[in-house]
């Protein structure tokens, strides 16, 4: 569904690349997570894939269309939910959806049904300028489904939502995926990625550091972690060690020999911890 | 159809925003000013203060001559204030002058000075011929001063006779003129109608950028040109509305409304496309304002040439507002030059299309940045 080969992008049109030699593929029906901290190059990549940024260097094909020559028809297959809500504040929720559905050449979804789906039933005729941030976000999310997309780009879909609504949104994403929709999920929230994604890519400083399924990553890194609490100079210290990595094994052996151990647990690594382990950076 | 839906959406947005109402309010305000504050024709009669330093007999003959020219055939005794005192004066009103006969020369000089009008002392010279002493303001043109100088080379009767003997024939008998009030309307149509789009469209684009809705539009199966054209469409509707608000009550059914529509649409399209192009170089209205303001200042210049026909340099004629102004004037005239209006419309349509094509290309690249 998505093929990216040797993608580069520079905002200053020089060698200062925001995205460097990025290559990956997303297969049909997959939920692909694009994970990284702010400024890592996630949005730049996604904006190129959706035609919002011009392709400078590399080869990109999305839903069977070459991104070098984007034609409006391509967007009949694509849905895009933005991180920042962007709806017409002077139009009502329903008017917003009614307008956007007319911009596609394919069968579209009923705006009332979509509003109900995202918990905005009863707010159809309210101007979105009077909506809360969360309501606007849900409307932006609903709008991205209006054309029954085959490929769905989701940028931080649960950011700013309360846990109950966020859970509903996750369910909708799962349901859509069950129907065969391919999803490209951009987020810095590892828990959502872990819960939803078939595969994830870790991107940092414009480069992809790793692509694999959360399951494989946990097999590789997660099962072999030990969390230790020990006393050093009267202070309680907590540290996590890999039982696979040689240097970690050695450190653990030294620690057991030299310090008083308070607790010791084998632990399954979270995706966030794996990210830190692999990239050496936090996801903030 | 997508263009139509975008246009309807833009109309809804415009009707719920304040720019639309500002234009309509401006049109109503201009109409009110034209109807209630601007006279049908401006006062063009020149005021003159005259002191007759003549023997009683000559004075009588002179006053008889002025009386004959008075529109009522008589004079009026009036009081005029000079240096906080009231003086008596004979007042005559001819077709092109208001004449006050002042008894004292000193008073005449003070009146000419205070009211910035022409003062003249008429007296007899040694040869018993009339002699004129003019009191001017100093800023009169060389041409006018020369005219006063040569107009007394011959006596008045000879000059009048010479004038009457001249054969003046107009090239075209069936010509029409506009009243002073009507003559202002082309300026209103040009700036509140045709060219307003230049500024407003930039405001609309930046509002969309601020709300981020441009990005949402960019990921639909609709083209950028449809988005841009729908915005221009709304501006054209607004300009037609605001123009009709001013024109209909003042001119009634006299103008050719079909031609008016054509010129409004083509010039409005041109101005909006130019506004789009300018806006494409900036991120927000504050950044773009300087350039737009400069453009507006430049296109206002032809107004001076329109109001003062004597000042008409070639470079002013190149500015787009010049042919627009005269195009609208031709529409208002009963026998306006249709060919000129069609040529102007075609010219602006072609230039507008070129600007729109360039804008479309630029927005394809910069719409979402």
XYZ file of C-alpha atoms in Angstrom:
653
model
C 0.000 0.000 0.000
C 2.931 2.324 0.739
C 6.410 2.019 -0.733
C 9.107 4.461 0.329
C 12.639 4.208 -1.027
C 15.566 6.440 -0.095
C 13.421 9.395 0.926
C 15.154 12.663 1.742
C 13.675 16.038 2.630
C 15.258 19.344 3.515
C 13.231 22.419 4.504
C 16.183 24.661 3.748
C 16.911 22.984 0.408
C 20.436 22.073 1.457
C 22.124 19.088 3.117
C 20.380 19.787 6.404
C 17.872 16.954 6.074
C 14.758 16.593 8.225
C 14.344 13.119 6.711
C 17.392 11.083 5.642
C 17.419 7.988 3.477
C 14.137 6.642 4.808
C 12.911 3.385 3.254
C 10.018 1.165 4.306
C 6.957 -0.608 2.992
C 3.456 -0.958 4.396
C 1.408 -3.897 3.205
C -2.336 -3.944 2.645
C -4.378 -4.435 5.794
C -1.494 -3.615 8.107
C -1.384 -1.089 10.963
C 2.017 0.473 10.683
C 3.218 2.646 13.535
C 5.631 5.457 12.884
C 7.141 6.271 16.255
C 9.486 8.963 17.360
C 9.818 12.047 19.534
C 8.858 15.540 18.395
C 11.051 16.748 15.546
C 12.163 13.236 14.596
C 10.761 13.504 11.054
C 7.439 11.674 11.539
C 5.220 14.491 10.326
C 7.587 15.387 7.487
C 7.430 11.813 6.205
C 3.678 11.645 6.610
C 3.188 15.007 4.899
C 5.204 13.794 1.920
C 3.158 10.600 1.745
C -0.091 12.600 1.733
C 1.131 15.177 -0.779
C 1.134 18.010 1.755
C 4.858 18.395 1.206
C 6.557 18.216 -2.150
C 8.679 15.149 -2.793
C 12.260 16.315 -3.188
C 14.312 13.127 -3.387
C 13.444 9.460 -3.298
C 10.696 7.222 -4.568
C 7.297 7.104 -2.941
C 4.219 5.243 -3.993
C 0.980 5.514 -2.010
C -2.131 3.438 -2.724
C -0.697 2.648 -6.139
C -0.018 6.290 -7.063
C 3.393 7.809 -7.661
C 3.729 10.764 -5.293
C 5.875 12.643 -7.809
C 2.740 13.231 -9.857
C -0.125 13.459 -7.441
C -3.583 13.525 -8.974
C -6.708 14.416 -6.955
C -8.189 10.972 -7.703
C -5.598 9.435 -5.367
C -7.318 11.001 -2.350
C -10.478 8.996 -2.989
C -8.542 6.099 -1.458
C -6.931 8.049 1.369
C -8.160 9.386 4.687
C -6.181 11.724 6.877
C -6.774 12.620 10.500
C -4.641 15.534 11.635
C -3.072 16.037 15.027
C -4.215 19.672 15.080
C -7.977 19.847 14.555
C -8.766 21.760 11.387
C -12.454 22.262 10.805
C -14.409 25.312 9.629
C -15.302 27.048 12.874
C -18.163 28.984 11.279
C -19.847 25.829 10.010
C -21.716 23.292 12.122
C -20.314 19.793 12.651
C -22.729 18.386 10.100
C -22.073 21.166 7.568
C -18.355 20.432 7.848
C -18.855 16.767 7.035
C -21.488 17.452 4.370
C -19.060 19.758 2.601
C -16.120 17.343 2.677
C -18.147 14.357 1.505
C -18.914 16.266 -1.709
C -15.229 16.606 -2.526
C -14.808 12.879 -3.194
C -15.827 10.811 -6.199
C -16.504 7.628 -4.234
C -19.343 6.473 -2.028
C -19.177 8.423 1.217
C -20.418 7.764 4.725
C -23.424 9.392 6.306
C -22.310 12.390 8.428
C -24.889 11.625 11.142
C -23.585 8.071 11.431
C -19.991 9.310 11.731
C -20.902 11.910 14.341
C -22.654 9.243 16.368
C -19.655 6.964 16.031
C -17.294 9.529 17.593
C -19.734 10.535 20.344
C -20.922 13.793 18.812
C -24.584 12.830 18.490
C -26.727 15.802 19.444
C -24.000 18.267 18.448
C -24.655 18.028 14.692
C -26.024 21.533 14.345
C -23.642 23.270 16.699
C -21.000 25.527 15.172
C -17.612 23.930 15.653
C -16.224 27.259 16.836
C -18.139 26.507 20.047
C -16.676 22.988 20.330
C -14.109 21.965 22.939
C -10.655 20.905 21.769
C -11.524 17.239 22.224
C -14.776 17.587 20.270
C -12.970 19.258 17.387
C -10.406 16.466 17.435
C -13.134 13.847 17.251
C -14.768 15.695 14.341
C -11.425 15.828 12.504
C -11.088 12.091 13.138
C -14.623 11.412 11.882
C -14.018 13.489 8.761
C -11.041 11.344 7.835
C -13.391 8.350 7.464
C -15.948 10.135 5.279
C -14.694 8.606 1.991
C -14.295 5.033 3.298
C -10.511 5.192 2.857
C -8.479 2.149 1.920
C -5.423 3.791 3.423
C -5.889 5.783 6.603
C -3.289 8.189 7.933
C -3.714 8.911 11.618
C -1.616 11.567 13.290
C -1.755 11.276 17.083
C -5.410 10.122 16.991
C -5.952 10.011 20.752
C -3.958 13.053 21.843
C -5.919 15.326 24.163
C -8.834 12.931 24.542
C -10.120 11.614 27.832
C -9.431 7.874 28.418
C -12.988 6.762 27.678
C -13.126 8.578 24.327
C -9.557 7.503 23.522
C -10.616 3.902 24.096
C -13.571 4.363 21.709
C -11.269 5.828 19.088
C -8.925 2.848 19.438
C -11.886 0.519 18.957
C -12.913 2.350 15.814
C -9.364 2.023 14.470
C -9.389 -1.719 15.198
C -12.808 -2.131 13.556
C -11.672 -0.305 10.444
C -8.542 -2.422 10.278
C -10.654 -5.558 10.616
C -12.531 -4.378 7.528
C -9.236 -4.353 5.628
C -8.238 -0.690 5.956
C -4.483 -0.122 5.961
C -3.442 2.288 8.692
C -0.381 4.472 8.951
C -0.259 5.624 12.556
C 2.041 8.450 13.566
C 2.453 8.819 17.290
C 4.772 9.288 20.190
C 2.410 7.307 22.408
C 4.008 3.849 22.709
C 1.053 2.294 24.507
C -1.264 2.958 21.564
C 1.362 1.717 19.132
C 1.869 -1.395 21.190
C -1.861 -2.056 21.359
C -2.699 -1.352 17.737
C 0.286 -1.826 15.448
C 1.333 -4.889 13.494
C 4.702 -3.319 12.878
C 6.445 -0.208 14.126
C 9.274 1.937 12.815
C 11.447 3.902 15.218
C 12.483 7.201 13.671
C 14.931 9.623 15.197
C 16.784 12.605 13.722
C 15.158 11.866 10.375
C 16.447 8.299 10.182
C 14.678 5.001 10.716
C 16.577 3.041 13.375
C 14.487 -0.105 13.413
C 11.377 -1.665 11.883
C 9.750 -4.719 13.405
C 6.590 -5.989 15.034
C 6.063 -5.141 18.737
C 5.963 -8.907 19.357
C 9.376 -9.510 17.818
C 10.817 -6.511 19.617
C 9.609 -7.847 22.924
C 10.965 -11.294 22.152
C 14.273 -9.771 21.306
C 14.452 -7.288 24.173
C 11.548 -7.830 26.558
C 11.799 -11.351 27.999
C 15.360 -10.885 29.001
C 15.180 -7.894 31.263
C 15.795 -7.884 34.987
C 14.722 -5.015 37.183
C 16.839 -4.718 40.321
C 16.472 -2.570 43.416
C 19.635 -2.364 45.569
C 21.188 -0.264 48.318
C 24.217 1.844 47.540
C 25.624 4.309 50.073
C 22.368 4.089 51.983
C 20.267 5.006 48.928
C 17.750 2.741 47.216
C 18.622 2.501 43.520
C 16.571 0.967 40.728
C 18.144 -0.285 37.475
C 17.104 -2.437 34.520
C 19.511 -4.865 32.851
C 19.314 -7.006 29.760
C 20.219 -10.616 30.216
C 21.194 -10.798 26.538
C 23.536 -7.877 26.180
C 27.002 -8.891 27.436
C 27.847 -5.616 29.140
C 24.513 -5.642 31.012
C 25.090 -9.259 32.145
C 28.480 -8.340 33.530
C 27.109 -5.288 35.321
C 24.371 -7.393 36.914
C 26.849 -9.982 38.157
C 29.005 -7.242 39.723
C 25.979 -5.652 41.300
C 24.818 -8.887 42.951
C 28.318 -9.452 44.312
C 28.876 -5.956 45.675
C 25.486 -4.628 46.826
C 22.605 -5.594 49.032
C 19.758 -6.549 46.693
C 16.275 -5.462 47.835
C 14.133 -6.789 44.961
C 14.810 -8.492 41.641
C 12.174 -9.146 38.907
C 12.293 -10.394 35.377
C 10.343 -7.883 33.349
C 8.697 -7.544 29.911
C 10.022 -4.381 28.302
C 7.569 -1.774 27.121
C 7.889 -0.427 23.625
C 9.038 2.836 25.144
C 11.884 1.111 26.947
C 12.845 -0.685 23.780
C 12.813 2.632 21.952
C 15.130 4.129 24.556
C 17.344 1.076 24.405
C 17.597 1.163 20.617
C 17.806 4.900 20.006
C 19.269 6.095 23.278
C 16.564 8.787 23.362
C 13.271 9.326 25.156
C 9.990 9.812 23.317
C 9.162 13.288 24.647
C -19.940 20.148 -9.113
C -17.078 20.262 -6.602
C -16.504 23.864 -7.618
C -20.172 24.616 -7.005
C -20.137 22.952 -3.567
C -16.968 24.806 -2.645
C -18.571 28.043 -3.804
C -21.706 27.432 -1.707
C -19.522 26.635 1.306
C -17.537 29.845 0.744
C -20.781 31.829 0.499
C -21.922 30.361 3.825
C -18.586 31.204 5.424
C -18.622 34.724 3.979
C -22.161 35.337 5.186
C -21.090 34.283 8.688
C -17.938 36.402 8.687
C -17.561 40.144 8.931
C -15.657 40.996 5.718
C -18.839 40.435 3.707
C -20.838 42.805 5.887
C -18.064 45.400 5.889
C -18.329 45.576 2.090
C -22.111 45.831 2.148
C -21.964 48.430 4.935
C -19.366 50.412 2.973
C -21.616 50.369 -0.097
C -24.579 51.621 1.953
C -22.427 54.299 3.538
C -21.147 55.472 0.146
C -24.711 55.518 -1.166
C -25.836 57.649 1.793
C -22.943 60.066 1.278
C -23.631 60.351 -2.452
C -27.344 60.879 -1.935
C -27.317 63.200 1.043
C -23.913 64.865 1.192
C -22.807 65.170 -2.436
C -24.819 67.661 -4.525
C -25.994 66.709 -7.997
C -23.486 69.272 -9.298
C -20.794 71.053 -7.383
C -20.928 74.858 -7.061
C -18.776 76.129 -9.897
C -19.649 79.812 -9.913
C -16.677 82.057 -9.319
C -17.032 84.785 -6.682
C -15.627 88.214 -7.531
C -15.387 91.391 -5.457
C -15.414 94.525 -7.582
C -14.815 98.115 -6.607
C -15.843 100.697 -9.192
C -13.616 103.735 -8.958
C -15.532 105.518 -11.724
C -17.413 108.721 -12.148
C -21.067 108.321 -11.201
C -22.204 108.235 -14.838
C -19.772 105.495 -15.872
C -20.568 103.566 -12.718
C -24.260 103.556 -13.626
C -23.522 102.323 -17.164
C -21.265 99.573 -15.840
C -23.814 98.393 -13.284
C -26.500 98.409 -15.980
C -24.360 96.042 -18.036
C -23.890 93.646 -15.094
C -27.590 93.841 -14.317
C -28.383 92.673 -17.826
C -26.262 89.576 -17.229
C -27.896 88.793 -13.848
C -30.073 85.690 -13.995
C -32.955 87.614 -12.353
C -32.233 90.880 -14.139
C -31.807 92.730 -10.807
C -29.412 93.029 -7.939
C -29.779 92.327 -4.258
C -28.678 94.592 -1.411
C -26.660 92.422 0.981
C -24.557 92.895 4.094
C -21.031 91.453 4.216
C -18.822 91.210 7.247
C -15.384 92.805 6.975
C -13.170 93.178 10.039
C -16.104 92.612 12.412
C -18.205 95.287 10.797
C -21.027 94.920 8.345
C -20.850 96.721 5.029
C -23.490 97.219 2.350
C -22.930 95.611 -1.067
C -24.812 95.071 -4.320
C -24.936 91.387 -5.218
C -25.361 90.113 -8.798
C -25.529 86.500 -9.893
C -24.821 85.638 -13.519
C -24.655 82.155 -15.095
C -21.039 81.669 -14.127
C -20.259 84.324 -11.487
C -21.287 85.778 -8.186
C -20.378 89.475 -8.151
C -20.245 91.741 -5.109
C -19.882 95.479 -5.715
C -17.826 96.883 -2.823
C -17.886 100.581 -2.110
C -14.454 100.894 -0.460
C -11.221 99.668 -2.051
C -9.757 98.741 1.376
C -12.740 96.533 2.111
C -12.365 94.867 -1.287
C -8.717 94.027 -0.608
C -9.574 92.611 2.822
C -12.423 90.492 1.404
C -10.284 89.122 -1.435
C -7.587 88.273 1.050
C -9.818 86.733 3.717
C -12.088 84.748 1.394
C -9.313 83.867 -1.090
C -11.323 85.196 -4.024
C -10.637 87.484 -6.935
C -10.770 91.244 -6.265
C -10.794 93.857 -9.020
C -10.747 97.628 -9.041
C -12.126 99.176 -12.211
C -11.138 102.756 -12.943
C -10.543 105.189 -15.778
C -7.075 105.967 -17.013
C -5.752 109.257 -18.367
C -7.284 108.539 -21.756
C -10.647 107.886 -20.185
C -10.403 104.203 -20.962
C -11.305 101.488 -18.478
C -8.387 100.178 -16.479
C -8.414 97.013 -14.363
C -6.475 96.383 -11.167
C -6.616 92.744 -10.055
C -6.013 91.353 -6.571
C -5.044 87.691 -6.903
C -3.940 85.162 -4.281
C -0.493 84.544 -5.702
C -0.899 80.854 -6.378
C -2.883 81.256 -9.609
C -1.385 79.590 -12.660
C 0.774 81.510 -15.110
C -1.848 80.741 -17.743
C -4.601 82.485 -15.765
C -2.405 85.488 -15.072
C -1.543 85.756 -18.765
C -5.223 85.543 -19.607
C -5.965 88.553 -17.368
C -3.107 90.422 -19.027
C -4.145 89.840 -22.641
C -7.904 90.137 -22.076
C -7.542 93.922 -21.886
C -5.474 94.447 -25.015
C -8.738 95.140 -26.809
C -11.776 96.715 -25.217
C -14.487 94.381 -23.910
C -16.985 95.120 -26.667
C -14.471 94.163 -29.374
C -13.623 90.942 -27.535
C -17.267 89.970 -27.117
C -17.912 90.707 -30.768
C -14.945 88.550 -31.796
C -16.182 85.697 -29.596
C -19.668 85.865 -31.014
C -18.321 85.716 -34.548
C -16.434 82.515 -33.918
C -18.018 79.396 -35.395
C -17.886 76.498 -32.919
C -19.233 73.142 -34.088
C -19.042 69.940 -31.983
C -17.779 66.841 -33.808
C -20.534 64.759 -32.233
C -23.907 66.176 -31.366
C -25.265 63.119 -29.545
C -22.986 63.108 -26.542
C -23.867 62.768 -22.895
C -22.286 64.020 -19.703
C -22.557 62.851 -16.144
C -23.562 65.020 -13.224
C -20.879 65.633 -10.621
C -22.497 63.041 -8.354
C -22.679 60.438 -11.120
C -19.104 61.189 -12.059
C -17.966 59.852 -8.648
C -19.608 56.455 -9.234
C -16.836 55.031 -11.498
C -14.387 55.583 -8.623
C -16.714 53.694 -6.260
C -17.228 50.872 -8.753
C -13.487 50.609 -9.341
C -12.336 50.558 -5.756
C -15.282 49.267 -3.726
C -16.324 46.896 -6.483
C -13.683 45.681 -8.892
C -10.466 46.081 -6.926
C -11.653 45.274 -3.386
C -10.978 41.593 -4.108
C -7.261 42.298 -4.104
C -7.268 42.775 -0.342
C -10.220 40.635 0.749
C -9.104 37.437 -0.988
C -5.786 37.560 0.837
C -7.710 37.879 4.109
C -9.838 34.838 3.205
C -6.787 32.745 2.322
C -4.973 33.631 5.535
C -8.081 32.877 7.617
C -8.126 29.384 6.089
C -4.418 28.959 6.721
C -4.924 29.994 10.345
C -7.724 27.443 10.824
C -5.696 24.757 9.032
C -8.631 23.876 6.794
C -6.432 24.269 3.719
C -4.589 21.107 4.748
C -7.849 19.229 5.087
C -8.883 20.437 1.626
C -5.530 19.427 0.176
C -6.159 15.774 1.050
C -9.489 15.578 -0.748
C -10.124 14.552 -4.345
C -10.681 18.194 -5.272
C -8.222 20.426 -7.136
C -6.520 23.557 -5.895
C -7.973 25.648 -8.741
C -11.481 24.771 -7.574
C -10.628 25.942 -4.080
C -9.176 29.220 -5.396
C -11.930 29.858 -7.917
C -14.675 29.284 -5.350
C -13.141 32.048 -3.235
C -12.953 34.388 -6.232
C -16.590 33.553 -6.988
C -17.696 34.777 -3.567
C -15.770 38.007 -4.019
C -17.350 38.575 -7.416
C -20.826 38.105 -5.928
C -19.980 40.579 -3.160
C -18.606 43.141 -5.590
C -21.685 42.864 -7.838
C -23.951 43.281 -4.808
C -22.093 46.273 -3.381
C -21.890 47.918 -6.826
C -25.617 47.536 -7.441
C -26.396 48.960 -3.988
C -24.664 52.195 -5.015
C -25.585 52.264 -8.681
C -29.284 51.398 -8.791
C -30.652 54.183 -6.537
C -28.527 56.839 -8.231
C -28.510 55.860 -11.891
C -31.699 53.790 -12.145
C -31.993 51.926 -15.419
C -29.754 54.239 -17.453
C -26.506 52.177 -17.384
C -26.053 49.075 -19.498
C -26.144 46.479 -16.701
C -25.014 43.655 -18.942
C -21.800 45.497 -19.739
C -21.470 46.506 -16.090
C -21.666 42.854 -15.091
C -19.062 41.930 -17.694
C -16.609 44.603 -16.574
C -17.177 43.888 -12.871
C -16.605 40.159 -13.380
C -13.472 40.470 -15.511
C -11.822 43.227 -13.455
C -12.851 41.539 -10.189
C -11.359 38.283 -11.442
C -8.147 40.104 -12.330
C -7.886 41.835 -8.920
C -8.654 38.657 -6.964
C -6.087 36.669 -8.954
C -3.510 39.373 -8.265
C -4.435 39.236 -4.560
C -4.037 35.443 -4.618
C -0.618 35.717 -6.200
C 0.581 38.284 -3.653
C -0.796 36.230 -0.754
C 1.022 33.122 -2.004
C 4.339 34.695 -1.026
C 3.388 35.230 2.629
C 2.355 33.207 5.665
C -0.040 35.658 7.279
C -1.916 38.861 6.622
C 0.498 41.006 8.628
C 3.406 39.962 6.409
C 1.384 40.479 3.227
C -0.152 43.776 4.300
C 2.849 45.921 3.314
C 2.873 44.677 -0.280
C -0.898 44.835 -0.632
C -0.931 48.366 0.792
C 1.751 49.425 -1.704
C -0.270 47.985 -4.590
C -3.366 49.791 -3.349
C -1.521 53.103 -3.127
C -0.267 52.722 -6.687
C -3.648 51.829 -8.143
C -5.267 54.817 -6.442
C -3.113 57.241 -8.486
C -5.331 57.159 -11.637
C -8.074 58.742 -9.498
C -6.110 61.983 -9.675
C -6.040 61.822 -13.462
C -9.752 61.040 -13.449
C -10.649 63.986 -11.218
C -8.181 66.402 -12.833
C -8.326 65.615 -16.562
C -5.488 68.082 -17.255
C -3.048 65.715 -15.489
C -2.868 62.589 -17.569
C 0.707 61.293 -18.010
C 1.263 58.102 -20.013
C 2.564 56.082 -17.048
C -0.726 56.590 -15.209
C -2.601 55.109 -18.157
C -0.610 51.894 -17.769
C -1.894 51.351 -14.211
C -4.805 48.873 -14.227
C -7.231 51.138 -12.378
C -7.060 53.734 -15.194
C -8.861 51.727 -17.901
C -11.206 50.309 -15.251
C -12.261 53.825 -14.190
C -12.891 54.942 -17.750
C -14.540 51.638 -18.604
C -17.109 52.173 -15.848
C -17.571 55.775 -16.952
C -18.406 54.621 -20.471
C -20.972 52.195 -19.029
C -22.704 55.000 -17.140
C -22.894 57.279 -20.168
C -26.003 56.933 -22.323
C -23.970 56.468 -25.487
C -20.857 54.941 -23.973
C -18.143 53.419 -26.104
C -19.078 49.714 -26.085
C -15.921 48.754 -27.998
C -13.763 50.304 -25.305
C -15.637 48.437 -22.546
C -15.308 45.135 -24.411
C -11.596 45.698 -25.036
C -10.957 46.542 -21.378
C -12.969 43.496 -20.235
C -11.121 41.179 -22.599
C -7.758 42.586 -21.532
C -8.455 42.055 -17.839
C -9.880 38.601 -18.465
C -6.695 37.537 -20.276
C -4.355 39.044 -17.661
C -6.576 37.623 -14.912
C -6.354 34.137 -16.420
C -2.561 34.352 -16.617
C -2.329 35.525 -12.981
C -4.749 32.799 -11.908
C -2.699 30.123 -13.694
C 0.491 31.329 -11.970
C -1.310 31.491 -8.600
C -2.698 27.990 -9.066
C 0.802 26.692 -9.749
C 2.195 28.457 -6.706
C -0.616 27.328 -4.402
C -0.177 23.722 -5.503
C 3.240 24.004 -3.953
C 2.629 26.361 -1.058
C -1.003 25.816 -0.041
C -0.157 23.716 2.968
C 3.254 25.015 3.894
